[in-house]
CSV table of C-alpha atoms in Angstrom, one decimal:
chain,number,residue,atom,x,y,z
A,132,MET,CA,-0.1,-11.0,-20.0
A,133,ALA,CA,-2.4,-8.2,-18.8
A,134,LEU,CA,0.4,-6.3,-17.0
A,135,GLU,CA,2.3,-5.9,-20.2
A,136,ASN,CA,-0.2,-3.2,-21.1
A,137,LEU,CA,1.1,-1.1,-18.2
A,138,TYR,CA,4.3,0.9,-18.0
A,139,GLN,CA,7.1,-0.5,-15.7
A,140,CYS,CA,8.6,2.4,-13.8
A,141,THR,CA,12.4,2.7,-13.8
A,142,PRO,CA,14.4,3.2,-10.6
A,143,SER,CA,15.3,6.7,-11.6
A,144,GLN,CA,11.7,7.6,-12.1
A,145,LEU,CA,10.9,6.5,-8.6
A,146,GLN,CA,13.3,8.7,-6.8
A,147,ASP,CA,10.6,11.3,-6.0
A,148,LEU,CA,7.9,8.7,-5.3
A,149,PRO,CA,8.0,9.1,-1.4
A,150,GLU,CA,7.2,12.8,-2.0
A,151,LYS,CA,4.4,12.0,-4.4
A,152,LEU,CA,2.9,9.5,-1.9
A,153,ALA,CA,3.2,12.0,1.0
A,154,GLU,CA,1.2,14.5,-1.1
A,155,ALA,CA,-1.4,12.0,-2.2
A,156,PHE,CA,-2.1,10.6,1.2
A,157,TYR,CA,-1.6,13.7,3.3
A,158,PHE,CA,-5.3,13.9,4.2
A,159,SER,CA,-5.7,10.1,4.6
A,160,PRO,CA,-7.4,9.3,7.9
A,161,LEU,CA,-4.6,6.8,8.7
A,162,PHE,CA,-1.8,9.4,8.4
A,163,GLN,CA,-3.8,12.2,10.0
A,164,ILE,CA,-4.0,10.0,13.1
A,165,ALA,CA,-0.5,8.7,12.8
A,166,PHE,CA,1.0,12.2,12.4
A,167,PRO,CA,-1.4,14.7,13.9
A,168,ASP,CA,1.0,17.6,13.8
A,169,GLU,CA,0.3,19.2,10.4
A,170,ALA,CA,3.6,21.1,10.5
A,171,LYS,CA,5.5,17.9,10.7
A,172,ARG,CA,3.2,15.5,8.9
A,173,LYS,CA,4.6,15.7,5.4
A,174,GLU,CA,8.2,15.5,6.5
A,175,CYS,CA,7.3,12.4,8.6
A,176,MET,CA,5.3,10.8,5.7
A,177,VAL,CA,8.2,11.3,3.2
A,178,PHE,CA,10.6,9.6,5.7
A,179,TYR,CA,8.1,6.8,6.4
A,180,PHE,CA,7.5,6.1,2.7
A,181,LYS,CA,11.3,6.1,1.9
A,182,GLN,CA,11.8,3.4,4.5
A,183,TYR,CA,8.6,1.5,3.6
A,184,LEU,CA,9.5,1.4,-0.2
A,185,TYR,CA,13.0,0.2,0.7
A,186,ALA,CA,11.4,-2.7,2.7
A,187,ILE,CA,9.1,-3.9,-0.1
A,188,ALA,CA,11.0,-3.0,-3.2
A,189,PRO,CA,12.3,-6.5,-4.1
A,190,GLU,CA,8.7,-7.9,-4.0
A,191,ALA,CA,7.0,-4.9,-5.6
A,192,LEU,CA,6.0,-4.0,-9.1
A,193,PHE,CA,5.9,-0.3,-9.8
A,194,LEU,CA,3.4,0.2,-12.6
A,195,ALA,CA,2.1,3.3,-14.3
A,196,ASP,CA,-0.4,4.2,-17.0
A,197,SER,CA,2.4,5.5,-19.3
A,198,GLU,CA,5.9,6.9,-19.3
A,199,ASP,CA,4.3,10.2,-18.1
A,200,MET,CA,3.2,8.4,-14.9
A,201,HIS,CA,-0.1,10.2,-14.4
A,202,THR,CA,-1.2,7.2,-12.3
A,203,ILE,CA,1.2,4.9,-10.3
A,204,MET,CA,0.2,1.6,-8.9
A,205,ILE,CA,2.4,-0.3,-6.4
A,206,VAL,CA,1.7,-4.1,-6.3
A,207,CYS,CA,3.4,-6.7,-4.2
A,208,ASP,CA,3.9,-10.1,-5.8
A,209,SER,CA,4.0,-12.9,-3.3
A,210,ARG,CA,6.1,-15.1,-5.7
A,211,ARG,CA,9.0,-12.7,-5.1
A,212,TYR,CA,8.8,-12.9,-1.4
A,213,GLN,CA,12.0,-14.1,0.4
A,214,GLN,CA,11.2,-14.3,4.1
A,215,LYS,CA,14.8,-14.1,5.4
A,216,GLU,CA,15.8,-11.2,3.2
A,217,TYR,CA,12.5,-9.4,3.9
A,218,TYR,CA,13.0,-9.6,7.7
A,219,LYS,CA,16.6,-8.2,7.3
A,220,ARG,CA,15.2,-5.2,5.5
A,221,LEU,CA,12.4,-4.8,8.0
A,222,CYS,CA,14.9,-4.8,10.9
A,223,LYS,CA,17.0,-2.1,9.1
A,224,MET,CA,13.8,-0.1,8.5
A,225,ASN,CA,12.8,-0.3,12.2
A,226,LEU,CA,16.2,0.9,13.3
A,227,ARG,CA,15.9,3.9,11.0
A,228,PHE,CA,12.5,4.6,12.6
A,229,ILE,CA,14.2,5.4,15.8
A,230,ARG,CA,14.7,8.9,14.3
A,231,PHE,CA,10.9,9.3,14.5
A,232,VAL,CA,11.2,9.7,18.3
A,233,LYS,CA,12.9,13.1,17.7
A,234,LYS,CA,10.4,14.1,15.0
A,235,ILE,CA,7.1,13.2,16.6
A,236,GLY,CA,7.9,12.4,20.3
A,237,ALA,CA,8.0,9.2,22.3
A,238,LYS,CA,4.3,9.2,23.1
A,239,GLN,CA,3.3,9.3,19.4
A,240,CYS,CA,5.9,6.6,18.6
A,241,LEU,CA,4.4,4.3,21.2
A,242,TYR,CA,1.0,4.9,19.7
A,243,LEU,CA,2.3,3.9,16.3
A,244,ILE,CA,3.8,0.7,17.7
A,245,LYS,CA,0.6,-0.1,19.5
A,246,HIS,CA,-1.5,0.4,16.3
A,247,TRP,CA,1.0,-1.0,13.8
A,248,ASP,CA,-1.5,-3.6,12.5
A,249,MET,CA,-3.5,-0.7,11.0
A,250,PHE,CA,-0.5,-0.1,8.7
A,251,SER,CA,0.1,-3.7,7.9
A,252,SER,CA,-1.5,-6.5,5.8
A,253,ARG,CA,-1.3,-9.1,8.6
A,254,TRP,CA,-5.0,-9.8,8.2
A,255,MET,CA,-4.1,-11.7,5.0
A,256,LYS,CA,-2.8,-14.6,7.1
A,257,ASP,CA,-6.4,-15.6,7.7
A,258,PHE,CA,-7.4,-15.7,4.1
A,259,LYS,CA,-4.2,-16.4,2.0
A,260,ARG,CA,-4.5,-19.7,0.2
A,261,LYS,CA,-1.9,-19.4,-2.6
A,262,HIS,CA,0.3,-16.9,-4.3
A,263,HIS,CA,-1.4,-13.5,-4.7
A,264,PHE,CA,-1.0,-9.9,-5.8
A,265,HIS,CA,-1.4,-7.2,-3.1
A,266,LEU,CA,-2.6,-3.9,-4.4
A,267,ASP,CA,-0.6,-1.8,-2.0
A,268,MET,CA,-1.1,1.8,-3.2
A,269,ILE,CA,-2.4,3.7,-6.2
A,270,ILE,CA,-2.2,7.4,-6.8
A,271,THR,CA,-3.3,9.6,-9.6
A,272,ASP,CA,-2.2,13.2,-10.3
A,273,ALA,CA,-4.8,16.0,-10.2
A,274,THR,CA,-4.7,16.6,-14.0
A,275,THR,CA,-6.0,13.1,-14.9
A,276,ARG,CA,-8.2,12.3,-11.9
A,277,ASN,CA,-11.7,11.0,-12.6
A,278,HIS,CA,-10.7,9.8,-16.1
A,279,GLY,CA,-11.0,6.1,-15.3
A,280,ILE,CA,-7.2,5.5,-15.5
A,281,ALA,CA,-6.9,4.0,-12.0
A,282,GLU,CA,-9.8,1.7,-12.6
A,283,ARG,CA,-8.3,0.5,-15.9
A,284,MET,CA,-5.1,-0.3,-14.1
A,285,VAL,CA,-6.7,-2.2,-11.3
A,286,ARG,CA,-8.7,-4.2,-13.9
A,287,GLU,CA,-5.5,-5.0,-15.7
A,288,LEU,CA,-4.2,-6.4,-12.3
A,289,ILE,CA,-7.4,-8.4,-11.8
A,290,ASP,CA,-7.0,-9.8,-15.3
A,291,GLU,CA,-3.4,-10.8,-14.6
A,292,GLY,CA,-4.6,-12.5,-11.4
A,293,ASP,CA,-7.1,-14.4,-13.5
A,294,ILE,CA,-4.4,-15.5,-16.0
A,295,MET,CA,-2.0,-16.5,-13.2
A,296,ASP,CA,-4.7,-17.9,-10.9
A,297,MET,CA,-3.7,-15.5,-8.2
A,298,ASP,CA,-6.0,-13.6,-5.9
A,299,VAL,CA,-5.7,-9.8,-5.6
A,300,SER,CA,-5.8,-8.3,-2.0
A,301,ALA,CA,-6.1,-4.7,-0.8
A,302,GLU,CA,-6.7,-2.7,2.3
A,303,VAL,CA,-8.1,0.8,2.3
A,304,TYR,CA,-9.2,3.3,5.0
A,305,GLN,CA,-12.1,5.1,3.3
A,306,LYS,CA,-15.5,3.5,2.7
A,307,ASP,CA,-15.8,5.1,-0.7
A,308,THR,CA,-12.6,3.5,-1.9
A,309,ALA,CA,-13.7,0.1,-0.5
A,310,LEU,CA,-17.0,0.5,-2.4
A,311,TRP,CA,-15.0,1.4,-5.6
A,312,LEU,CA,-13.1,-1.8,-5.3
A,313,GLU,CA,-16.2,-3.9,-4.6
A,314,LYS,CA,-17.7,-2.6,-7.9
A,315,MET,CA,-14.7,-4.3,-9.6
A,316,GLY,CA,-15.3,-7.6,-7.9
A,317,PHE,CA,-13.4,-7.3,-4.6
A,318,ILE,CA,-15.1,-8.9,-1.6
A,319,LEU,CA,-14.9,-7.3,1.9
A,320,MET,CA,-13.3,-10.0,4.0
A,321,ASN,CA,-12.9,-8.1,7.3
A,322,THR,CA,-13.0,-4.6,8.8
A,323,ILE,CA,-10.4,-3.8,11.5
A,324,VAL,CA,-11.6,-1.0,13.7
A,325,ASP,CA,-9.5,1.3,15.9
A,326,GLU,CA,-12.3,2.5,18.1
A,327,GLU,CA,-10.1,5.0,19.9
A,328,ASN,CA,-9.8,7.0,16.7
A,329,ASP,CA,-12.8,5.7,14.7
A,330,LEU,CA,-10.4,4.5,12.1
A,331,HIS,CA,-11.5,1.6,9.8
A,332,GLN,CA,-9.2,-0.7,7.8
A,333,TYR,CA,-11.3,-2.3,5.0
A,334,CYS,CA,-9.7,-5.7,4.0
A,335,LEU,CA,-10.7,-6.9,0.5
A,336,ILE,CA,-9.9,-9.7,-1.8
A,337,ASN,CA,-10.7,-10.3,-5.5
A,338,GLN,CA,-10.7,-14.1,-5.5
A,339,GLN,CA,-9.9,-16.5,-8.4
A,340,HIS,CA,-11.8,-19.8,-8.5
A,341,LYS,CA,-10.0,-21.9,-11.0
A,342,GLU,CA,-10.0,-25.6,-10.5
């Protein structure tokens, strides 16, 4: 199996993952719009990622390039999905998000609710045909950036999809990242646009075509 070439992160190694994700995505267009107050953004992002990782953990694979974890890739495996249990965790997550009202204000919370689709993978319902992998997030530390590690890991995931006859989906918010995925065989299926903020969600799939 292709994924056997990647390192499986342990729960203890993932304790500081919300902090790492907040640092990696601090300047992401999505989170700059979601949390415009720079003084509060990182705190809010860490809180958001803690709740989000709790919600997806049972379906997620946390993979790294090595035990040193220079690059971390989060992949959701639809074969692990249990709808009833997922919605229970989602409800708990949403209740915890009530704390956001104090952190960012009611107006910004209403904005997030209104634009929640920009945070989600709901677009997949129009294209999903079978079990699939979803490339949720991938981050690389500054010391090993531009060394091709992230591309190698994504290609390992694509190879696993080929072995298991499973598509690989992803959504990104920067055109350069979408083009990077397209070079590896992903196809742009849809672009969801928040015209109010000129924010684009690029929805891509690497499709398998086995008979």
